[in-house]
Short mmCIF file of C-alpha atoms and ligand atoms in Angstrom, two decimals:
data_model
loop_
_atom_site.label_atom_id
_atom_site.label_comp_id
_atom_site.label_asym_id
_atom_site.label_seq_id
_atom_site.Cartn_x
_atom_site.Cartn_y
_atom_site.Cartn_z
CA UNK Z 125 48.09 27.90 15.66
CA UNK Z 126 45.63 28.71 13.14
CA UNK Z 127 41.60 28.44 13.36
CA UNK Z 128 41.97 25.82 10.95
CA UNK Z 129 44.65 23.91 12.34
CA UNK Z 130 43.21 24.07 15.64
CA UNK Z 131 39.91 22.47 14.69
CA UNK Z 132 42.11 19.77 12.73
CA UNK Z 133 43.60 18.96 16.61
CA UNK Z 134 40.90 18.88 18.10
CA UNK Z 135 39.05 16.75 15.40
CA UNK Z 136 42.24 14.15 16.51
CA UNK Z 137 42.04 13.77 19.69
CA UNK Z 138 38.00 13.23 19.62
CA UNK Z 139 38.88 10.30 17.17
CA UNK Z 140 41.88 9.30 19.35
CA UNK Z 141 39.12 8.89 22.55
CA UNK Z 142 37.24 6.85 19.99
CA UNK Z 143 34.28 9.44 19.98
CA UNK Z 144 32.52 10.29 16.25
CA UNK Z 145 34.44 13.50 14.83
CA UNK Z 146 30.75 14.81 14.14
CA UNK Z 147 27.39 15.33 16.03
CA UNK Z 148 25.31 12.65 15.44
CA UNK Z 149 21.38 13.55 14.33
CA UNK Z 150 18.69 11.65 16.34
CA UNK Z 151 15.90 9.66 14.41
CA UNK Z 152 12.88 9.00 17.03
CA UNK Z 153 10.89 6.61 15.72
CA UNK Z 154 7.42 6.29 17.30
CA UNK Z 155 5.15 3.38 16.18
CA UNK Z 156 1.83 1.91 18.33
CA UNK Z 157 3.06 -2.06 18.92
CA UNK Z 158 5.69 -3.73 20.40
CA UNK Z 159 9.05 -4.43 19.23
CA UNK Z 160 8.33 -7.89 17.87
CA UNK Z 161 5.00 -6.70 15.82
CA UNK Z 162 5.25 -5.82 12.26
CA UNK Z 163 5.85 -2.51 12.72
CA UNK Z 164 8.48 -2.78 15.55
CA UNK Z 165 10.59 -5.87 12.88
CA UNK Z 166 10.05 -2.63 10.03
CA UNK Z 167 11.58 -0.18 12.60
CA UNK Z 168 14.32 -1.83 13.32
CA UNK Z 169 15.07 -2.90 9.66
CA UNK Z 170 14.64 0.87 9.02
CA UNK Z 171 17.39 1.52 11.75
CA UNK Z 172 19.90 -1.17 10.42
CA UNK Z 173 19.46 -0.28 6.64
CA UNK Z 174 19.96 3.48 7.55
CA UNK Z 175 22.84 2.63 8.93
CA UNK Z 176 24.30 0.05 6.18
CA UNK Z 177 24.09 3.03 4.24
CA UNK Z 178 25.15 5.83 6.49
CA UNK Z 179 27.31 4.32 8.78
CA UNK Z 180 27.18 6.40 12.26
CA UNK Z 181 25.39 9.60 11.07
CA UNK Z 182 22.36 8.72 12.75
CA UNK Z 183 21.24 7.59 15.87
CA UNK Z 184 17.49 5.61 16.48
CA UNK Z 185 15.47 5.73 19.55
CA UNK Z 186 12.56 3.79 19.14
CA UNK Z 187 9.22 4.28 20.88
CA UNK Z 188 7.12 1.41 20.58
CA UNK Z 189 4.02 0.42 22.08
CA UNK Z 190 2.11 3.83 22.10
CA UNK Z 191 5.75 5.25 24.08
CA UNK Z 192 5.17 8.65 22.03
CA UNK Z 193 1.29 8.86 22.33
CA UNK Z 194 -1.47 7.58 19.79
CA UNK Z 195 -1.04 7.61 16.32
CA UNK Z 196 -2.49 11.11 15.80
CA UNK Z 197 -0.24 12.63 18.68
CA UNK Z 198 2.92 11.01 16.79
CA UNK Z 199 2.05 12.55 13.59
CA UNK Z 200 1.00 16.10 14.57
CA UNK Z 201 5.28 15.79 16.25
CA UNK Z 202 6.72 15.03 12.59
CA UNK Z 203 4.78 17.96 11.61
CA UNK Z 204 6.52 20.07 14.38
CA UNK Z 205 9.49 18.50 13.90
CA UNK Z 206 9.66 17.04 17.46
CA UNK Z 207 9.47 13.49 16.58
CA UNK Z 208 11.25 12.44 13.13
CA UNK Z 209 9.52 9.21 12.30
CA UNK Z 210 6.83 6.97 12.70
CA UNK Z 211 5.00 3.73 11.36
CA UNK Z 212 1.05 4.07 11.71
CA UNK Z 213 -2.13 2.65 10.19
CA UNK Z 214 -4.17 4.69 7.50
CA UNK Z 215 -6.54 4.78 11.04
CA UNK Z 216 -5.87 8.89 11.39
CA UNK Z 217 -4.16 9.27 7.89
CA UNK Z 218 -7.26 10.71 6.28
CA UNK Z 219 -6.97 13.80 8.85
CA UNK Z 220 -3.81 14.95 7.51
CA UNK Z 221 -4.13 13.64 3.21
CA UNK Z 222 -7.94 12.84 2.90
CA UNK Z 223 -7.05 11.18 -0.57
CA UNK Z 224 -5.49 8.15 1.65
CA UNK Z 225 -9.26 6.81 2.85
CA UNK Z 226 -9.91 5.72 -0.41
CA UNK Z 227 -7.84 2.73 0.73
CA UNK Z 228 -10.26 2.45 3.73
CA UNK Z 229 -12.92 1.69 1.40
CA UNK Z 230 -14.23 -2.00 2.62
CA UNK Z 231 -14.28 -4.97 -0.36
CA UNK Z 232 -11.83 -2.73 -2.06
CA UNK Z 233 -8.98 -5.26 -2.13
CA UNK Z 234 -9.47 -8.71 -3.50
CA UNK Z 235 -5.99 -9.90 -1.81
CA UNK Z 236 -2.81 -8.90 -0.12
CA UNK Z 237 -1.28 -9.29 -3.99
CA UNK Z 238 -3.61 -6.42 -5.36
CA UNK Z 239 -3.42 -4.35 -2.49
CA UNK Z 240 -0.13 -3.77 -2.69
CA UNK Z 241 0.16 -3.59 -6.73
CA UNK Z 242 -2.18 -0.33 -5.89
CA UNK Z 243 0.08 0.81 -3.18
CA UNK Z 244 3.97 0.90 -4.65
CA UNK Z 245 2.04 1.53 -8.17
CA UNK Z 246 0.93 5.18 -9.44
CA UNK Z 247 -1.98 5.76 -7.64
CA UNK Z 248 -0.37 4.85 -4.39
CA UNK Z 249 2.61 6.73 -5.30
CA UNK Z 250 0.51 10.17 -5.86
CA UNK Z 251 -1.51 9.80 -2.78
CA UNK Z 252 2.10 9.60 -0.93
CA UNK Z 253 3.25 12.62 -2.25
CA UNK Z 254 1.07 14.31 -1.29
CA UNK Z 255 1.97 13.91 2.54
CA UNK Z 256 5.00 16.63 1.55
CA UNK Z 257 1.93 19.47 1.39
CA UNK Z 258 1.27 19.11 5.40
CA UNK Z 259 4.57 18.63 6.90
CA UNK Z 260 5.19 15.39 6.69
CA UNK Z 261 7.34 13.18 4.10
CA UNK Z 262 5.65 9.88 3.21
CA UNK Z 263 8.65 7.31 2.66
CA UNK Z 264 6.19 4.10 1.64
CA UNK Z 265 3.45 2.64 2.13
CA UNK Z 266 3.33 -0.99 4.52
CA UNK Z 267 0.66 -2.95 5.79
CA UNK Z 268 -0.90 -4.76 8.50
CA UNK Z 269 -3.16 -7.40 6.50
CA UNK Z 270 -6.65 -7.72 6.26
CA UNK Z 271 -9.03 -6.55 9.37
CA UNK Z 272 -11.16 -8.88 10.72
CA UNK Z 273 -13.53 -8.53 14.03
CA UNK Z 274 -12.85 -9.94 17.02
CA UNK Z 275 -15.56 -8.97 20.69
CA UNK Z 276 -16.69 -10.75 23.77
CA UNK Z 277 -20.53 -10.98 23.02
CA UNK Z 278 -20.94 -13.56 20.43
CA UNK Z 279 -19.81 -15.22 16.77
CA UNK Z 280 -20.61 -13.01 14.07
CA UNK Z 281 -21.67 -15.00 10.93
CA UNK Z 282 -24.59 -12.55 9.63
CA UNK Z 283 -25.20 -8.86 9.49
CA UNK Z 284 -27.52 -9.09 11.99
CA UNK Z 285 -24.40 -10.72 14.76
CA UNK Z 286 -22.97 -7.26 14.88
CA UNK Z 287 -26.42 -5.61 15.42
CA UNK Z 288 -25.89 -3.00 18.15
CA UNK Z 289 -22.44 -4.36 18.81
CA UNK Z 290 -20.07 -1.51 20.52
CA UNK Z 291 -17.29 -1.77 18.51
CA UNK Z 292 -14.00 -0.07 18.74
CA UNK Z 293 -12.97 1.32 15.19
CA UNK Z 294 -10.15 3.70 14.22
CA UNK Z 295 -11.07 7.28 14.20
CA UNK Z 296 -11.52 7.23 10.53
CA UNK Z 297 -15.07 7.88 8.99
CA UNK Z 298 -14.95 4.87 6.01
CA UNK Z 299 -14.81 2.73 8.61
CA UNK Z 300 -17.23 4.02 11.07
CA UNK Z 301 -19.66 4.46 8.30
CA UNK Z 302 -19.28 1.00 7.43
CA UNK Z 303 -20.12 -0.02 10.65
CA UNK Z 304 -22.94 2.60 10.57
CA UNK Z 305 -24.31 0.75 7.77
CA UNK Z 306 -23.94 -3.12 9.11
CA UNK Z 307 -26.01 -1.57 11.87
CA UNK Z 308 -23.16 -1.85 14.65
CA UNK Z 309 -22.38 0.53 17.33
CA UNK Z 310 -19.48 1.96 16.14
CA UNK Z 311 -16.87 3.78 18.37
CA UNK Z 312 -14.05 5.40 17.69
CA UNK Z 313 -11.00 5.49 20.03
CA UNK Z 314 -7.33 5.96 19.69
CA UNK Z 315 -5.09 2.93 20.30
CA UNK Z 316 -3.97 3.24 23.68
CA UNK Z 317 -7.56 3.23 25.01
CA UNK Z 318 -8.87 0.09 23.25
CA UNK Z 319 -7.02 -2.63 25.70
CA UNK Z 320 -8.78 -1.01 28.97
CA UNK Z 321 -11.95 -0.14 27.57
CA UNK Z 322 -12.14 -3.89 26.56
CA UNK Z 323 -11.09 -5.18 29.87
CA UNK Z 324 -13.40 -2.65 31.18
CA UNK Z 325 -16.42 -3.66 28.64
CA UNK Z 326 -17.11 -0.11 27.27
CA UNK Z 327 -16.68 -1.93 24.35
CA UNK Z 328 -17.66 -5.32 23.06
CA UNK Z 329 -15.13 -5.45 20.12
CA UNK Z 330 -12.91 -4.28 17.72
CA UNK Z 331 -11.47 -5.59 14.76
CA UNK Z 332 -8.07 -5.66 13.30
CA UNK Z 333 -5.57 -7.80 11.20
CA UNK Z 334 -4.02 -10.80 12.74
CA UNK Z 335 -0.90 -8.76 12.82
CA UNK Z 336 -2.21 -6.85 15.68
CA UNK Z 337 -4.16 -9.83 16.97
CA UNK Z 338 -1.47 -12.22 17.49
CA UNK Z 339 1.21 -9.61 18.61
CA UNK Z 340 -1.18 -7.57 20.66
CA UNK Z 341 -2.20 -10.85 22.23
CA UNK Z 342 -5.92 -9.47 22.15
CA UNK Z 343 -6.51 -13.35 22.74
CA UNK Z 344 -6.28 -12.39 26.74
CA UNK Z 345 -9.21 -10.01 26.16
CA UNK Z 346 -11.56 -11.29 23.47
CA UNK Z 347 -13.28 -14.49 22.92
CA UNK Z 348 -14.28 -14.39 19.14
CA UNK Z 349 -12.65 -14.11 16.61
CA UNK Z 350 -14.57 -13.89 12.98
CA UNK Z 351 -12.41 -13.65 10.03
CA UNK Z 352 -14.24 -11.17 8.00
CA UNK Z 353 -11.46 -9.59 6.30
CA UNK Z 354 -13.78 -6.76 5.33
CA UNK Z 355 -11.44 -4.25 5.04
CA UNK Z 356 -7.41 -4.20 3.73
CA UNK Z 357 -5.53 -2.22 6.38
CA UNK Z 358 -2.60 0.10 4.89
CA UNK Z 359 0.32 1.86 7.09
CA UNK Z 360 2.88 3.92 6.12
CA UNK Z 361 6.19 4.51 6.95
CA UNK Z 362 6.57 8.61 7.48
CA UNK Z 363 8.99 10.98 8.78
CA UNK Z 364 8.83 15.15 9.48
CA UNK Z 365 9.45 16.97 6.78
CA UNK Z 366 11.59 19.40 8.81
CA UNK Z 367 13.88 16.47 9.26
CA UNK Z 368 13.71 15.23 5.57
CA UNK Z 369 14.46 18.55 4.63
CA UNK Z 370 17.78 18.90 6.59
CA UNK Z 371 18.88 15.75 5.02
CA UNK Z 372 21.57 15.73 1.88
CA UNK Z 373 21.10 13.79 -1.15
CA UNK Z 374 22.62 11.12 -0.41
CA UNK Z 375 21.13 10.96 3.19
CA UNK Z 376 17.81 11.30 1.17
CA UNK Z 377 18.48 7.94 -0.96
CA UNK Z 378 19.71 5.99 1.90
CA UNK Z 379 16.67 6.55 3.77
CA UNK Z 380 14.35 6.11 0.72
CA UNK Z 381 16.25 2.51 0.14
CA UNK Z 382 15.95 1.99 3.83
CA UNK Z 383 12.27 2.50 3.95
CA UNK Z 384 11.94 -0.36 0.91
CA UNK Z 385 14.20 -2.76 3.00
CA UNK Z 386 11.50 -1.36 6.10
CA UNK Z 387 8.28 -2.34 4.24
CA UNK Z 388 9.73 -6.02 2.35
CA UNK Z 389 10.26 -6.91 6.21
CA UNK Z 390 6.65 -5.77 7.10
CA UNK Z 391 5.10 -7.63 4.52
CA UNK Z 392 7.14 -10.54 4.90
CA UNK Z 393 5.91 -10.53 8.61
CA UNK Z 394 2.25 -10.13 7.60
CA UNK Z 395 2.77 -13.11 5.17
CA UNK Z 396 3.61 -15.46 7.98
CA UNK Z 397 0.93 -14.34 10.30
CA UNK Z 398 -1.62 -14.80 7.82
CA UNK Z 399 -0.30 -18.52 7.62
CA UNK Z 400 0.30 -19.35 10.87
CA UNK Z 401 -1.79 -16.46 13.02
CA UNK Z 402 -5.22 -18.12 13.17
CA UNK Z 403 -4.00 -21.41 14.97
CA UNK Z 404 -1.91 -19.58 17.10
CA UNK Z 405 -5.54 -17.81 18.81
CA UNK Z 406 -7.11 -20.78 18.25
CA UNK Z 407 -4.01 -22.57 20.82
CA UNK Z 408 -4.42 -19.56 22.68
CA UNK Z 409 -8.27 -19.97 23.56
CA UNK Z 410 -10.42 -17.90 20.84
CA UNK Z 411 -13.26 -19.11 19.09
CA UNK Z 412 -12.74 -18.72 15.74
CA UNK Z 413 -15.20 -18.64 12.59
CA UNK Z 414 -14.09 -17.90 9.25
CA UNK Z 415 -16.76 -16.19 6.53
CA UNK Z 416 -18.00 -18.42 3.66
CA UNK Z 417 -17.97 -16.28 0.27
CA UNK Z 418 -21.96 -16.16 0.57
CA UNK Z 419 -21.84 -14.78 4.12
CA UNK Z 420 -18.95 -12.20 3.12
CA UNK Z 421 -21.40 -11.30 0.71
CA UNK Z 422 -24.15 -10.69 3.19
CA UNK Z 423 -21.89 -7.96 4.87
CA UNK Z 424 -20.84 -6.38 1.13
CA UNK Z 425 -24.39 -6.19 0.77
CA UNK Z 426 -25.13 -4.80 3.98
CA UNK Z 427 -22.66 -2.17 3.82
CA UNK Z 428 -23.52 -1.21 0.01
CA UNK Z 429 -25.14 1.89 1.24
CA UNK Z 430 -22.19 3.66 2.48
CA UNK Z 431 -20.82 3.39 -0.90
CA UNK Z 432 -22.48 6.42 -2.20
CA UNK Z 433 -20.81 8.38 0.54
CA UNK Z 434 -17.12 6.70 -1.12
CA UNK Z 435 -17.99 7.82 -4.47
CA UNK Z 436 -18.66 11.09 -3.11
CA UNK Z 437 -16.00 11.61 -1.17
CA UNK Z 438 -13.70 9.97 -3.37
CA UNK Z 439 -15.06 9.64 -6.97
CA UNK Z 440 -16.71 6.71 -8.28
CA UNK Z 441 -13.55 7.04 -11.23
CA UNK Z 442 -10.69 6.52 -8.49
CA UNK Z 443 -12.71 3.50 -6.66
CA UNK Z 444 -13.38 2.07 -10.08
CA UNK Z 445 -9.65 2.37 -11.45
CA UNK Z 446 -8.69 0.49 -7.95
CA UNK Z 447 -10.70 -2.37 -7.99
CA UNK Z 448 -9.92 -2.73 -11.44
CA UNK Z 449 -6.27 -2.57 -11.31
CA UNK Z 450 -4.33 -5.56 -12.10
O1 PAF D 747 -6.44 -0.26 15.21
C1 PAF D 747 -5.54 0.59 15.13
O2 PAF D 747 -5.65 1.73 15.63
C2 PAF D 747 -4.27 0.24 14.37
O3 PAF D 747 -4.49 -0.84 13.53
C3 PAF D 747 -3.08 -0.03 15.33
C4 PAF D 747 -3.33 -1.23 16.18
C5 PAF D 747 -2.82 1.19 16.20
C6 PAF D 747 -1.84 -0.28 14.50
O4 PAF D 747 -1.52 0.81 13.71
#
C-alpha cells in the first residue's frame, strides 16, 4: 500500500473511533475573575463563537480567577507563546504599549457611550495595533465600567476623605499619580494580593468598577463604597502573537469576529451591573455614597495637577482630540 493510501486508512479508522482526523490546537485563556464576571461571560462567548466558526479546530482551557498568575505574568506568556490568550484591564497595559495609558487618564470619559466611540473608533484602533510590535496581537478592546473607591476607614465625599488613605491601585502610573495628587496613599499591587492585604489591613481601599465589585464580592471585605467614577476602566481582549501567527486566514477572521461577539457580551454585562450593581452592595451590607457633580468636581480639581504629567507623557493634542470626540 502506498504512503498515501496508508495515511487515507488510517485517517478512517480515527474517524470510525469517532476521534477528530486532525490534532486539535489548544487556546488557554487566562483572565483575573471568575467565570461569571465580565470577563469570564466574554471568555466563554470567545470559546463558543470560535467554535461556531471553526467547528472542532480548537480546544479552550480557561483559567479564571488569577489560575495563570496576575495580569502581568499572563501577558509576558502570550509574548512567549506559553499562554495564547487573555482578557485584562489597561492596569499593566502601559508596560508593554505605553500609548494605551492615555485611556487611564481620570475625567477623560464623560460616559460608557463616549468611551467606547474612542475605543472601536481610530484612535483606539491605532493604539491596538500597536500591541503586534511586542509580541502580542490585540483582538479588541472591552471594558469593565467606571472605577469607583471602595475602603474600610470612612465615606469619602471630599478630597480631603482620601487624605493619607492606603489605597490599592493597579500598577499603572496615571493612576497612582492621580492618587498622588488627591493626596492618598497610593499602592500598587497586582490582583491576586489585593483580597488578603485587605483582610489583612495593609490596605484601607481600593477602587474598581462595579463589575469587579459585585462579582468579586469585595462587599465581604469593604464597608464603603463611594461612587466616584473618576476614572473609565478599559480591557482588552489579547492573544500571543506566536499563536496568531500560526493561524490561516480564515482562522484569523473567525477569531477577529469572535472577539466582537467576546466584547458585545462584556459590555452588555457591564450595562446591567451599572443598573442593578449598586443595590445589590447596598443588600449586601455596604455603605454607599454617590458624588454630586460639585463634589466630583472637587476631586477633578484636586487631581488637575497631574495633568501636566498626561500632556507630557501623552500630548496635550491626543488628550484634547479624546475628550472632544463625539
Ligand atoms: O484592579 C485590577 O487589577 C483589575 O481591574 C482587575 C480586577 C484585575 C480586573 O482586570
Amino acid at each position: 500500500m502506498s504512503f498515501y493510501l496508508r495515511g487515507l486508512a488510517m485517517a478512517g479508522s480515527l474517524m470510525a473511533l469517532g476521534a477528530p482526523a486532525f490534532a486539535q490546537t489548544e487556546v488557554k485563556i487566562g483572565y483575573a475573575l471568575a467565570p461569571d464576571s465580565h470577563y469570564g461571560v466574554a471568555a466563554k462567548t470567545f470559546e463558543e463563537a470560535v467554535r461556531a466558526e471553526t467547528g472542532d479546530q480548537f480546544e479552550f482551557t480557561h483559567f479564571p480567577s488569577s489560575g495563570l498568575g496576575g495580569e502581568r505574568e499572563v501577558i509576558e506568556g502570550l509574548q512567549i507563546g506559553t499562554i495564547e490568550a487573555t482578557i485584562v484591564s489597561s492596569g499593566t497595559l502601559a508596560n508593554f504599549v505605553p500609548e494605551t495609558g492615555v485611556f487611564d487618564i481620570p475625567f477623560l470619559f464623560r460616559d460608557l457611550d463616549h468611551a467606547r466611540a474612542v475605543l472601536d473608533g481610530p484612535i483606539g484602533e491605532e493604539i491596538l495595533a500597536e500591541f503586534d510590535d511586542v509580541g502580542l496581537h490585540g483582538l479588541a478592546w472591552g471594558e469593565q465600567g467606571f472605577r469607583h473607591i471602595t475602603n474600610n476607614r470612612n465615606a469619602i465625599e471630599t478630597p480631603a476623605d482620601v487624605e493619607g488613605l492606603k489605597i490599592r491601585t493597579m500598577e499603572n502610573p496615571v493612576h497612582q499619580a492621580a492618587f498622588d495628587a488627591m493626596g492618598a496613599a497610593p499602592t500598587p499591587m497586582a490582583w491576586p494580593e489585593v483580597i488578603s492585604s485587605l483582610q489583612q489591613g495593609v490596605i484601607d481601599g481600593q477602587e474598581n468598577p462595579l463589575s469587579v465589585i459585585v462579582s468579586v464580592k469585595l462587599d465581604e471585605v469593604q464597608q464603603y463604597l463611594t461612587l466616584s467614577g473618576h476614572v473609565y476602566s478599559p480591557a482588552m481582549l489579547l492573544v500571543s502573537q506566536p499563536f496568531w501567527d500560526g493561524l490561516d486566514d480564515s482562522q484569523k477572521a473567525a477569531f477577529e469576529t469572535a472577539a466582537t461577539e467576546a466584547v458585545g457580551a462584556m459590555r452588555a454585562y457591564v450595562d446591567d451591573v451599572e443598573t442593578t450593581g449598586v443595590e445589590t452592595l447596598k443588600e449586601r451590607g455596604m455603605e454607599v455614597n454617590e458624588l454630586s457633580p460639585e463634589e466630583k468636581a472637587t476631586f477633578q480639581e484636586a487631581i488637575s495637577e497631574a495633568y501636566d504629567g498626561y500632556y507630557e507623557t501623552y500630548g496635550q493634542d491626543l488628550v484634547d482630540s479624546i475628550v472632544a470626540y463625539e
